[in-house]
mmCIF file of C-alpha atoms in Angstrom:
data_model
loop_
_atom_site.group_PDB
_atom_site.id
_atom_site.type_symbol
_atom_site.label_atom_id
_atom_site.label_comp_id
_atom_site.label_asym_id
_atom_site.label_seq_id
_atom_site.Cartn_x
_atom_site.Cartn_y
_atom_site.Cartn_z
ATOM 1 C CA UNK A 6 -6.191 21.703 55.687
ATOM 2 C CA UNK A 7 -8.282 19.142 53.799
ATOM 3 C CA UNK A 8 -7.069 16.045 51.982
ATOM 4 C CA UNK A 9 -7.702 17.846 48.693
ATOM 5 C CA UNK A 10 -6.136 21.253 49.445
ATOM 6 C CA UNK A 11 -3.074 20.528 47.309
ATOM 7 C CA UNK A 12 -5.249 20.381 44.166
ATOM 8 C CA UNK A 13 -6.361 23.274 42.006
ATOM 9 C CA UNK A 14 -10.064 24.074 42.119
ATOM 10 C CA UNK A 15 -12.412 22.966 39.377
ATOM 11 C CA UNK A 16 -9.823 21.615 36.933
ATOM 12 C CA UNK A 17 -11.286 20.988 33.481
ATOM 13 C CA UNK A 18 -10.550 17.942 31.370
ATOM 14 C CA UNK A 19 -12.033 15.939 28.511
ATOM 15 C CA UNK A 20 -13.035 12.290 28.479
ATOM 16 C CA UNK A 21 -10.943 11.559 25.410
ATOM 17 C CA UNK A 22 -12.370 11.597 21.895
ATOM 18 C CA UNK A 23 -13.034 14.769 19.940
ATOM 19 C CA UNK A 24 -15.226 15.610 16.958
ATOM 20 C CA UNK A 25 -14.384 13.369 13.980
ATOM 21 C CA UNK A 26 -14.587 15.150 10.605
ATOM 22 C CA UNK A 27 -17.228 13.796 8.228
ATOM 23 C CA UNK A 28 -14.603 13.453 5.528
ATOM 24 C CA UNK A 29 -12.656 10.842 7.519
ATOM 25 C CA UNK A 30 -14.851 8.111 6.064
ATOM 26 C CA UNK A 31 -14.538 9.405 2.490
ATOM 27 C CA UNK A 32 -10.781 9.620 2.866
ATOM 28 C CA UNK A 33 -10.611 6.044 4.139
ATOM 29 C CA UNK A 34 -12.599 4.853 1.124
ATOM 30 C CA UNK A 35 -10.075 6.555 -1.134
ATOM 31 C CA UNK A 36 -7.301 4.696 0.684
ATOM 32 C CA UNK A 37 -9.123 1.384 0.311
ATOM 33 C CA UNK A 38 -9.584 2.087 -3.397
ATOM 34 C CA UNK A 39 -5.859 2.711 -3.804
ATOM 35 C CA UNK A 40 -6.296 6.370 -4.754
ATOM 36 C CA UNK A 41 -4.579 7.550 -1.578
ATOM 37 C CA UNK A 42 -1.933 5.921 0.588
ATOM 38 C CA UNK A 43 -2.008 4.985 4.253
ATOM 39 C CA UNK A 44 0.566 7.734 4.729
ATOM 40 C CA UNK A 45 -1.997 10.228 3.434
ATOM 41 C CA UNK A 46 -4.497 9.008 6.027
ATOM 42 C CA UNK A 47 -1.850 9.193 8.751
ATOM 43 C CA UNK A 48 -1.094 12.780 7.728
ATOM 44 C CA UNK A 49 -4.786 13.670 8.003
ATOM 45 C CA UNK A 50 -4.965 12.020 11.423
ATOM 46 C CA UNK A 51 -1.944 14.004 12.614
ATOM 47 C CA UNK A 52 -3.411 17.290 11.391
ATOM 48 C CA UNK A 53 -6.705 16.475 13.115
ATOM 49 C CA UNK A 54 -4.790 15.765 16.317
ATOM 50 C CA UNK A 55 -3.180 19.186 16.049
ATOM 51 C CA UNK A 56 -6.609 20.754 15.527
ATOM 52 C CA UNK A 57 -8.139 18.901 18.483
ATOM 53 C CA UNK A 58 -5.305 20.053 20.740
ATOM 54 C CA UNK A 59 -5.644 23.642 19.533
ATOM 55 C CA UNK A 60 -9.425 23.640 20.116
ATOM 56 C CA UNK A 61 -8.890 22.495 23.698
ATOM 57 C CA UNK A 62 -6.186 25.097 24.269
ATOM 58 C CA UNK A 63 -8.254 27.944 22.848
ATOM 59 C CA UNK A 64 -11.291 26.847 24.841
ATOM 60 C CA UNK A 65 -9.216 26.844 28.044
ATOM 61 C CA UNK A 66 -9.155 23.151 29.015
ATOM 62 C CA UNK A 67 -6.571 22.316 31.700
ATOM 63 C CA UNK A 68 -5.844 18.615 31.053
ATOM 64 C CA UNK A 69 -6.245 17.691 27.405
ATOM 65 C CA UNK A 70 -5.926 14.755 25.039
ATOM 66 C CA UNK A 71 -5.133 14.349 21.360
ATOM 67 C CA UNK A 72 -8.798 13.652 20.714
ATOM 68 C CA UNK A 73 -7.984 10.008 19.865
ATOM 69 C CA UNK A 74 -7.940 11.166 16.239
ATOM 70 C CA UNK A 75 -5.154 8.814 15.171
ATOM 71 C CA UNK A 76 -7.188 5.801 16.376
ATOM 72 C CA UNK A 77 -9.928 6.377 13.793
ATOM 73 C CA UNK A 78 -10.202 5.976 10.051
ATOM 74 C CA UNK A 79 -13.869 6.892 9.873
ATOM 75 C CA UNK A 80 -16.552 8.274 12.129
ATOM 76 C CA UNK A 81 -18.768 5.246 12.559
ATOM 77 C CA UNK A 82 -18.196 2.422 15.014
ATOM 78 C CA UNK A 83 -16.562 0.193 12.395
ATOM 79 C CA UNK A 84 -13.040 -1.238 12.532
ATOM 80 C CA UNK A 85 -10.721 0.118 13.584
ATOM 81 C CA UNK A 86 -12.966 1.461 16.315
ATOM 82 C CA UNK A 87 -11.007 3.821 18.549
ATOM 83 C CA UNK A 88 -11.815 2.009 21.798
ATOM 84 C CA UNK A 89 -11.659 -1.629 20.779
ATOM 85 C CA UNK A 90 -10.520 -2.723 17.335
ATOM 86 C CA UNK A 91 -7.586 -0.310 17.338
ATOM 87 C CA UNK A 92 -6.160 -2.192 20.333
ATOM 88 C CA UNK A 93 -7.377 -5.717 19.542
ATOM 89 C CA UNK A 94 -5.464 -5.530 16.256
ATOM 90 C CA UNK A 95 -2.228 -4.961 18.172
ATOM 91 C CA UNK A 96 -2.674 -7.705 20.765
ATOM 92 C CA UNK A 97 -1.328 -11.233 20.260
ATOM 93 C CA UNK A 98 -4.093 -13.702 20.978
ATOM 94 C CA UNK A 99 -6.761 -12.036 18.836
ATOM 95 C CA UNK A 100 -7.533 -13.216 15.317
ATOM 96 C CA UNK A 101 -7.535 -10.611 12.555
ATOM 97 C CA UNK A 102 -11.132 -11.298 11.568
ATOM 98 C CA UNK A 103 -14.122 -9.780 13.341
ATOM 99 C CA UNK A 104 -17.664 -11.028 13.769
ATOM 100 C CA UNK A 105 -20.788 -8.952 14.430
ATOM 101 C CA UNK A 106 -21.832 -9.094 18.070
ATOM 102 C CA UNK A 107 -24.990 -7.562 19.587
ATOM 103 C CA UNK A 108 -24.049 -5.226 22.412
ATOM 104 C CA UNK A 109 -27.260 -4.011 24.008
ATOM 105 C CA UNK A 110 -30.682 -5.427 24.785
ATOM 106 C CA UNK A 111 -32.061 -1.934 24.183
ATOM 107 C CA UNK A 112 -31.694 -2.367 20.428
ATOM 108 C CA UNK A 113 -31.113 -5.787 18.790
ATOM 109 C CA UNK A 114 -29.963 -4.092 15.581
ATOM 110 C CA UNK A 115 -26.966 -2.478 17.266
ATOM 111 C CA UNK A 116 -23.823 -4.583 17.085
ATOM 112 C CA UNK A 117 -20.073 -4.282 17.225
ATOM 113 C CA UNK A 118 -17.528 -5.860 14.860
ATOM 114 C CA UNK A 119 -15.936 -7.890 17.626
ATOM 115 C CA UNK A 120 -12.539 -9.549 17.621
ATOM 116 C CA UNK A 121 -12.083 -13.247 18.417
ATOM 117 C CA UNK A 122 -9.657 -14.314 21.143
ATOM 118 C CA UNK A 123 -8.083 -17.585 19.978
ATOM 119 C CA UNK A 124 -5.028 -17.922 22.237
ATOM 120 C CA UNK A 125 -3.382 -16.454 25.321
ATOM 121 C CA UNK A 126 -3.042 -12.672 25.195
ATOM 122 C CA UNK A 127 0.559 -11.522 25.105
ATOM 123 C CA UNK A 128 2.401 -8.243 25.413
ATOM 124 C CA UNK A 129 2.063 -5.562 22.751
ATOM 125 C CA UNK A 130 3.163 -1.965 22.494
ATOM 126 C CA UNK A 131 -0.242 -0.293 22.266
ATOM 127 C CA UNK A 132 1.149 2.965 20.925
ATOM 128 C CA UNK A 133 0.389 4.952 24.064
ATOM 129 C CA UNK A 134 3.899 6.339 24.496
ATOM 130 C CA UNK A 135 4.029 7.454 20.870
ATOM 131 C CA UNK A 136 0.625 9.099 21.332
ATOM 132 C CA UNK A 137 1.803 10.917 24.465
ATOM 133 C CA UNK A 138 4.925 12.215 22.735
ATOM 134 C CA UNK A 139 2.991 13.335 19.670
ATOM 135 C CA UNK A 140 0.348 15.215 21.646
ATOM 136 C CA UNK A 141 2.881 16.664 24.109
ATOM 137 C CA UNK A 142 4.903 18.074 21.223
ATOM 138 C CA UNK A 143 1.867 20.172 20.246
ATOM 139 C CA UNK A 144 1.140 21.770 23.631
ATOM 140 C CA UNK A 145 2.661 22.917 26.876
ATOM 141 C CA UNK A 146 -0.428 21.910 28.861
ATOM 142 C CA UNK A 147 -0.919 18.713 30.813
ATOM 143 C CA UNK A 148 -1.658 15.748 28.546
ATOM 144 C CA UNK A 149 -3.760 12.728 29.433
ATOM 145 C CA UNK A 150 -3.591 9.424 27.556
ATOM 146 C CA UNK A 151 -6.737 7.307 27.506
ATOM 147 C CA UNK A 152 -6.978 3.541 27.270
ATOM 148 C CA UNK A 153 -9.855 1.081 27.108
ATOM 149 C CA UNK A 154 -10.064 -0.978 30.275
ATOM 150 C CA UNK A 155 -9.601 -4.748 30.560
ATOM 151 C CA UNK A 156 -13.302 -5.353 31.172
ATOM 152 C CA UNK A 157 -14.567 -3.798 27.966
ATOM 153 C CA UNK A 158 -11.736 -5.288 25.899
ATOM 154 C CA UNK A 159 -12.663 -8.741 27.195
ATOM 155 C CA UNK A 160 -16.446 -8.523 27.391
ATOM 156 C CA UNK A 161 -17.115 -7.310 23.854
ATOM 157 C CA UNK A 162 -14.737 -9.836 22.265
ATOM 158 C CA UNK A 163 -15.600 -13.424 21.427
ATOM 159 C CA UNK A 164 -13.677 -15.737 23.744
ATOM 160 C CA UNK A 165 -12.633 -19.028 22.163
ATOM 161 C CA UNK A 166 -9.649 -19.620 24.435
ATOM 162 C CA UNK A 167 -10.021 -18.675 28.116
ATOM 163 C CA UNK A 168 -13.564 -19.641 28.982
ATOM 164 C CA UNK A 169 -13.155 -17.344 31.974
ATOM 165 C CA UNK A 170 -13.489 -13.588 31.603
ATOM 166 C CA UNK A 171 -11.595 -13.031 34.856
ATOM 167 C CA UNK A 172 -8.483 -14.784 33.537
ATOM 168 C CA UNK A 173 -8.779 -12.947 30.243
ATOM 169 C CA UNK A 174 -8.957 -9.605 32.040
ATOM 170 C CA UNK A 175 -5.915 -10.472 34.154
ATOM 171 C CA UNK A 176 -3.805 -11.089 31.047
ATOM 172 C CA UNK A 177 -5.065 -7.873 29.475
ATOM 173 C CA UNK A 178 -4.245 -6.011 32.694
ATOM 174 C CA UNK A 179 -0.647 -7.218 32.566
ATOM 175 C CA UNK A 180 -0.289 -5.778 29.073
ATOM 176 C CA UNK A 181 -1.832 -2.483 30.167
ATOM 177 C CA UNK A 182 0.409 -2.299 33.221
ATOM 178 C CA UNK A 183 3.584 -2.529 31.153
ATOM 179 C CA UNK A 184 2.290 0.116 28.752
ATOM 180 C CA UNK A 185 1.328 2.408 31.635
ATOM 181 C CA UNK A 186 4.731 1.986 33.264
ATOM 182 C CA UNK A 187 6.339 2.930 29.950
ATOM 183 C CA UNK A 188 4.095 5.988 29.820
ATOM 184 C CA UNK A 189 5.208 7.027 33.289
ATOM 185 C CA UNK A 190 8.848 6.619 32.297
ATOM 186 C CA UNK A 191 8.184 8.802 29.237
ATOM 187 C CA UNK A 192 6.900 11.559 31.524
ATOM 188 C CA UNK A 193 3.138 11.100 31.242
ATOM 189 C CA UNK A 194 1.408 12.215 34.435
ATOM 190 C CA UNK A 195 -2.198 11.401 33.561
ATOM 191 C CA UNK A 196 -3.650 8.123 32.296
ATOM 192 C CA UNK A 197 -7.326 7.277 31.981
ATOM 193 C CA UNK A 198 -9.018 3.877 31.851
ATOM 194 C CA UNK A 199 -12.431 3.698 30.165
ATOM 195 C CA UNK A 200 -15.071 1.206 31.346
ATOM 196 C CA UNK A 201 -18.731 1.575 30.185
ATOM 197 C CA UNK A 202 -20.113 -1.918 30.835
ATOM 198 C CA UNK A 203 -20.268 -2.228 34.617
ATOM 199 C CA UNK A 204 -24.030 -1.660 34.841
ATOM 200 C CA UNK A 205 -24.749 -4.561 32.471
ATOM 201 C CA UNK A 206 -22.524 -7.034 34.331
ATOM 202 C CA UNK A 207 -23.133 -9.029 37.496
ATOM 203 C CA UNK A 208 -21.273 -8.181 40.691
ATOM 204 C CA UNK A 209 -18.822 -11.070 40.416
ATOM 205 C CA UNK A 210 -17.743 -9.899 36.986
ATOM 206 C CA UNK A 211 -17.388 -6.292 38.148
ATOM 207 C CA UNK A 212 -15.323 -7.429 41.131
ATOM 208 C CA UNK A 213 -13.014 -9.303 38.753
ATOM 209 C CA UNK A 214 -12.829 -6.186 36.572
ATOM 210 C CA UNK A 215 -11.857 -4.036 39.559
ATOM 211 C CA UNK A 216 -9.084 -6.494 40.422
ATOM 212 C CA UNK A 217 -7.839 -6.326 36.824
ATOM 213 C CA UNK A 218 -7.875 -2.526 36.758
ATOM 214 C CA UNK A 219 -5.949 -2.406 40.025
ATOM 215 C CA UNK A 220 -3.396 -4.774 38.520
ATOM 216 C CA UNK A 221 -3.158 -2.565 35.430
ATOM 217 C CA UNK A 222 -2.123 0.472 37.505
ATOM 218 C CA UNK A 223 0.048 -1.384 40.022
ATOM 219 C CA UNK A 224 3.439 0.210 40.590
ATOM 220 C CA UNK A 225 2.635 3.632 39.146
ATOM 221 C CA UNK A 226 4.214 6.235 41.408
ATOM 222 C CA UNK A 227 3.992 9.600 39.652
ATOM 223 C CA UNK A 228 1.087 9.109 37.291
ATOM 224 C CA UNK A 229 -2.397 10.228 38.268
ATOM 225 C CA UNK A 230 -4.888 7.501 37.384
ATOM 226 C CA UNK A 231 -8.318 8.527 36.110
ATOM 227 C CA UNK A 232 -11.113 6.004 35.521
ATOM 228 C CA UNK A 233 -14.073 6.899 33.329
ATOM 229 C CA UNK A 234 -17.269 4.985 34.075
ATOM 230 C CA UNK A 235 -20.244 5.605 31.806
ATOM 231 C CA UNK A 236 -23.182 3.807 30.207
ATOM 232 C CA UNK A 237 -22.129 4.111 26.589
ATOM 233 C CA UNK A 238 -22.206 6.719 23.858
ATOM 234 C CA UNK A 239 -23.061 5.017 20.593
ATOM 235 C CA UNK A 240 -24.433 6.607 17.439
ATOM 236 C CA UNK A 241 -25.277 4.345 14.518
ATOM 237 C CA UNK A 242 -27.318 4.368 11.325
ATOM 238 C CA UNK A 243 -27.418 5.931 7.888
ATOM 239 C CA UNK A 244 -27.975 9.385 9.313
ATOM 240 C CA UNK A 245 -25.107 9.098 11.783
ATOM 241 C CA UNK A 246 -23.992 12.687 11.560
ATOM 242 C CA UNK A 247 -27.418 13.944 12.542
ATOM 243 C CA UNK A 248 -27.700 11.683 15.574
ATOM 244 C CA UNK A 249 -26.660 12.183 19.137
ATOM 245 C CA UNK A 250 -25.008 9.456 21.182
ATOM 246 C CA UNK A 251 -27.065 6.862 23.004
ATOM 247 C CA UNK A 252 -26.607 5.374 26.463
ATOM 248 C CA UNK A 253 -27.053 1.764 25.498
ATOM 249 C CA UNK A 254 -25.745 0.382 28.807
ATOM 250 C CA UNK A 255 -27.773 2.264 31.415
ATOM 251 C CA UNK A 256 -29.761 -0.711 32.666
ATOM 252 C CA UNK A 257 -29.013 -3.109 35.482
ATOM 253 C CA UNK A 258 -27.451 -2.307 38.852
ATOM 254 C CA UNK A 259 -25.013 0.586 38.931
ATOM 255 C CA UNK A 260 -22.315 -0.822 41.247
ATOM 256 C CA UNK A 261 -21.019 2.341 42.940
ATOM 257 C CA UNK A 262 -19.723 0.359 45.909
ATOM 258 C CA UNK A 263 -17.528 -1.821 43.690
ATOM 259 C CA UNK A 264 -16.393 1.034 41.463
ATOM 260 C CA UNK A 265 -15.069 2.856 44.513
ATOM 261 C CA UNK A 266 -12.704 -0.068 45.186
ATOM 262 C CA UNK A 267 -10.680 0.887 42.125
ATOM 263 C CA UNK A 268 -7.304 2.302 43.113
ATOM 264 C CA UNK A 269 -7.366 5.582 41.246
ATOM 265 C CA UNK A 270 -7.124 9.307 41.874
ATOM 266 C CA UNK A 271 -10.161 10.464 39.899
ATOM 267 C CA UNK A 272 -13.455 8.907 38.833
ATOM 268 C CA UNK A 273 -15.175 10.461 35.811
ATOM 269 C CA UNK A 274 -18.966 9.965 35.796
ATOM 270 C CA UNK A 275 -22.097 11.491 34.272
ATOM 271 C CA UNK A 276 -23.482 14.385 36.307
ATOM 272 C CA UNK A 277 -26.797 12.594 36.891
ATOM 273 C CA UNK A 278 -24.924 9.676 38.495
ATOM 274 C CA UNK A 279 -22.634 11.817 40.656
ATOM 275 C CA UNK A 280 -24.937 11.764 43.715
ATOM 276 C CA UNK A 281 -24.358 8.035 44.018
ATOM 277 C CA UNK A 282 -20.782 8.720 45.120
ATOM 278 C CA UNK A 283 -21.610 10.879 48.127
ATOM 279 C CA UNK A 284 -19.867 9.463 51.187
ATOM 280 C CA UNK A 285 -18.130 6.740 49.146
ATOM 281 C CA UNK A 286 -15.228 8.445 47.384
ATOM 282 C CA UNK A 287 -12.703 8.237 50.197
ATOM 283 C CA UNK A 288 -9.659 10.227 49.085
ATOM 284 C CA UNK A 289 -10.634 10.116 45.408
ATOM 285 C CA UNK A 290 -11.774 13.134 43.435
ATOM 286 C CA UNK A 291 -14.777 13.250 41.144
ATOM 287 C CA UNK A 292 -14.806 14.555 37.591
ATOM 288 C CA UNK A 293 -18.424 15.513 37.077
ATOM 289 C CA UNK A 294 -19.665 15.008 33.513
ATOM 290 C CA UNK A 295 -21.618 18.262 33.643
ATOM 291 C CA UNK A 296 -21.377 18.722 29.873
ATOM 292 C CA UNK A 297 -23.909 16.351 28.322
ATOM 293 C CA UNK A 298 -22.669 14.906 25.026
ATOM 294 C CA UNK A 299 -26.058 13.299 24.455
ATOM 295 C CA UNK A 300 -27.451 16.835 24.119
ATOM 296 C CA UNK A 301 -26.806 18.111 20.559
ATOM 297 C CA UNK A 302 -26.954 21.708 21.803
ATOM 298 C CA UNK A 303 -24.314 23.721 23.642
ATOM 299 C CA UNK A 304 -25.323 24.198 27.256
ATOM 300 C CA UNK A 305 -25.090 27.610 28.870
ATOM 301 C CA UNK A 306 -22.085 27.836 31.221
ATOM 302 C CA UNK A 307 -24.519 28.659 34.029
ATOM 303 C CA UNK A 308 -26.273 25.324 33.499
ATOM 304 C CA UNK A 309 -22.962 23.468 33.716
ATOM 305 C CA UNK A 310 -21.996 25.393 36.848
ATOM 306 C CA UNK A 311 -25.341 24.589 38.467
ATOM 307 C CA UNK A 312 -24.849 20.881 37.819
ATOM 308 C CA UNK A 313 -21.632 21.200 39.825
ATOM 309 C CA UNK A 314 -22.852 23.392 42.672
ATOM 310 C CA UNK A 315 -25.860 21.194 43.448
ATOM 311 C CA UNK A 316 -23.317 18.580 44.607
ATOM 312 C CA UNK A 317 -22.802 20.465 47.861
ATOM 313 C CA UNK A 318 -20.821 17.619 49.382
ATOM 314 C CA UNK A 319 -17.975 18.061 46.857
ATOM 315 C CA UNK A 320 -15.291 20.625 47.645
ATOM 316 C CA UNK A 321 -13.889 22.767 44.791
ATOM 317 C CA UNK A 322 -10.511 21.031 45.107
ATOM 318 C CA UNK A 323 -12.198 17.632 44.983
ATOM 319 C CA UNK A 324 -14.089 18.531 41.815
ATOM 320 C CA UNK A 325 -13.066 18.315 38.192
ATOM 321 C CA UNK A 326 -15.323 19.438 35.349
ATOM 322 C CA UNK A 327 -15.662 17.218 32.304
ATOM 323 C CA UNK A 328 -18.166 15.868 29.782
ATOM 324 C CA UNK A 329 -20.407 12.843 30.211
ATOM 325 C CA UNK A 330 -18.522 10.919 27.504
ATOM 326 C CA UNK A 331 -16.466 11.477 24.359
ATOM 327 C CA UNK A 332 -17.313 14.052 21.696
ATOM 328 C CA UNK A 333 -16.477 12.046 18.565
ATOM 329 C CA UNK A 334 -20.081 12.027 17.316
ATOM 330 C CA UNK A 335 -20.672 15.763 17.685
ATOM 331 C CA UNK A 336 -20.175 18.361 14.975
ATOM 332 C CA UNK A 337 -16.995 20.312 15.549
ATOM 333 C CA UNK A 338 -18.743 23.620 16.280
ATOM 334 C CA UNK A 339 -20.911 21.907 18.904
ATOM 335 C CA UNK A 340 -17.973 20.097 20.486
ATOM 336 C CA UNK A 341 -15.897 23.294 20.582
ATOM 337 C CA UNK A 342 -18.849 25.203 22.019
ATOM 338 C CA UNK A 343 -19.180 22.665 24.806
ATOM 339 C CA UNK A 344 -15.470 22.971 25.601
ATOM 340 C CA UNK A 345 -15.756 26.755 25.865
ATOM 341 C CA UNK A 346 -18.869 26.459 28.017
ATOM 342 C CA UNK A 347 -17.029 24.055 30.325
ATOM 343 C CA UNK A 348 -14.149 26.509 30.773
ATOM 344 C CA UNK A 349 -16.541 29.421 31.318
ATOM 345 C CA UNK A 350 -18.395 27.383 33.944
ATOM 346 C CA UNK A 351 -15.086 27.017 35.767
ATOM 347 C CA UNK A 352 -14.642 30.796 35.738
ATOM 348 C CA UNK A 353 -18.162 31.259 37.110
ATOM 349 C CA UNK A 354 -17.511 28.790 39.918
ATOM 350 C CA UNK A 355 -14.138 30.324 40.814
ATOM 351 C CA UNK A 356 -15.665 33.812 40.906
ATOM 352 C CA UNK A 357 -18.450 32.572 43.182
ATOM 353 C CA UNK A 358 -15.865 30.871 45.393
ATOM 354 C CA UNK A 359 -13.787 34.057 45.645
ATOM 355 C CA UNK A 360 -16.852 36.144 46.446
ATOM 356 C CA UNK A 361 -17.925 33.825 49.248
ATOM 357 C CA UNK A 362 -14.411 33.860 50.706
ATOM 358 C CA UNK A 363 -14.191 37.682 50.674
#
């Protein structure tokens, strides 16, 4: 019996975000103009959550999310951005204003509306429990709640208080830990922490980030911790809806050795980075991002399955199938097609496994 034999083979899951309707932005403008209320926007977000859940169910995804639909009011990376601004706005210690901040040396014209930390970060209910209950009420499948990690929350912000990103991450981790413990109490069995900036940070900073993440999940007993590590998935510009995402953070050293120090059950990584984890995972499992969200086309299930089977060192029980990043920038029919292809790839792999065992 292997260390992974208790797990189902080739579980499928999503990274988090799902296709954002083009009309989100138009609806938000109507709200800002006073023609619609915030309650109208909230109703649209709820209905989009229902639709995202249903798409995942129909496609056959095992562990699903609400698509992070309620965290967005439009489909560009403007406030409240689903990964950053949505949470900064809730956290004591951050000013309400934002300032533009360049985020990648690959393109000086790409920036983020970054929050400003002006005092010590205090506790806030980040809405994760409410999200879990809302999504769980729409499905009988396993639900995962995603959360931006302490490193990204700290690194993209302007720091006018701490002067030490390590201390800032520690305070953020304490807030996350309380929210995660509340999630566990509410019955949530899957949480995911998202960190895309490790490859553009020096080792000392990554080590501090790992310590903060481990603090954030300290004390969780029943909840499976997933950590998503990627190199970004931004899409910006006037023709946003025709663009694919961009890996703006895939330069610098990819610190596999430090990432593997994170105390988690599953690491989610792009399929072309999966080989770097051979011999380093320990008792962790690997969710292989075999569905490429930077590809605007739907991959054949056989292609997805091949991206899994070439990793001969991974056992079926040790392997999860996922996408390389979130699907917020993809058209709905493309995102749904990728979900179905992911589930079909699982069926192909299970059939091959059964045939070899016969």
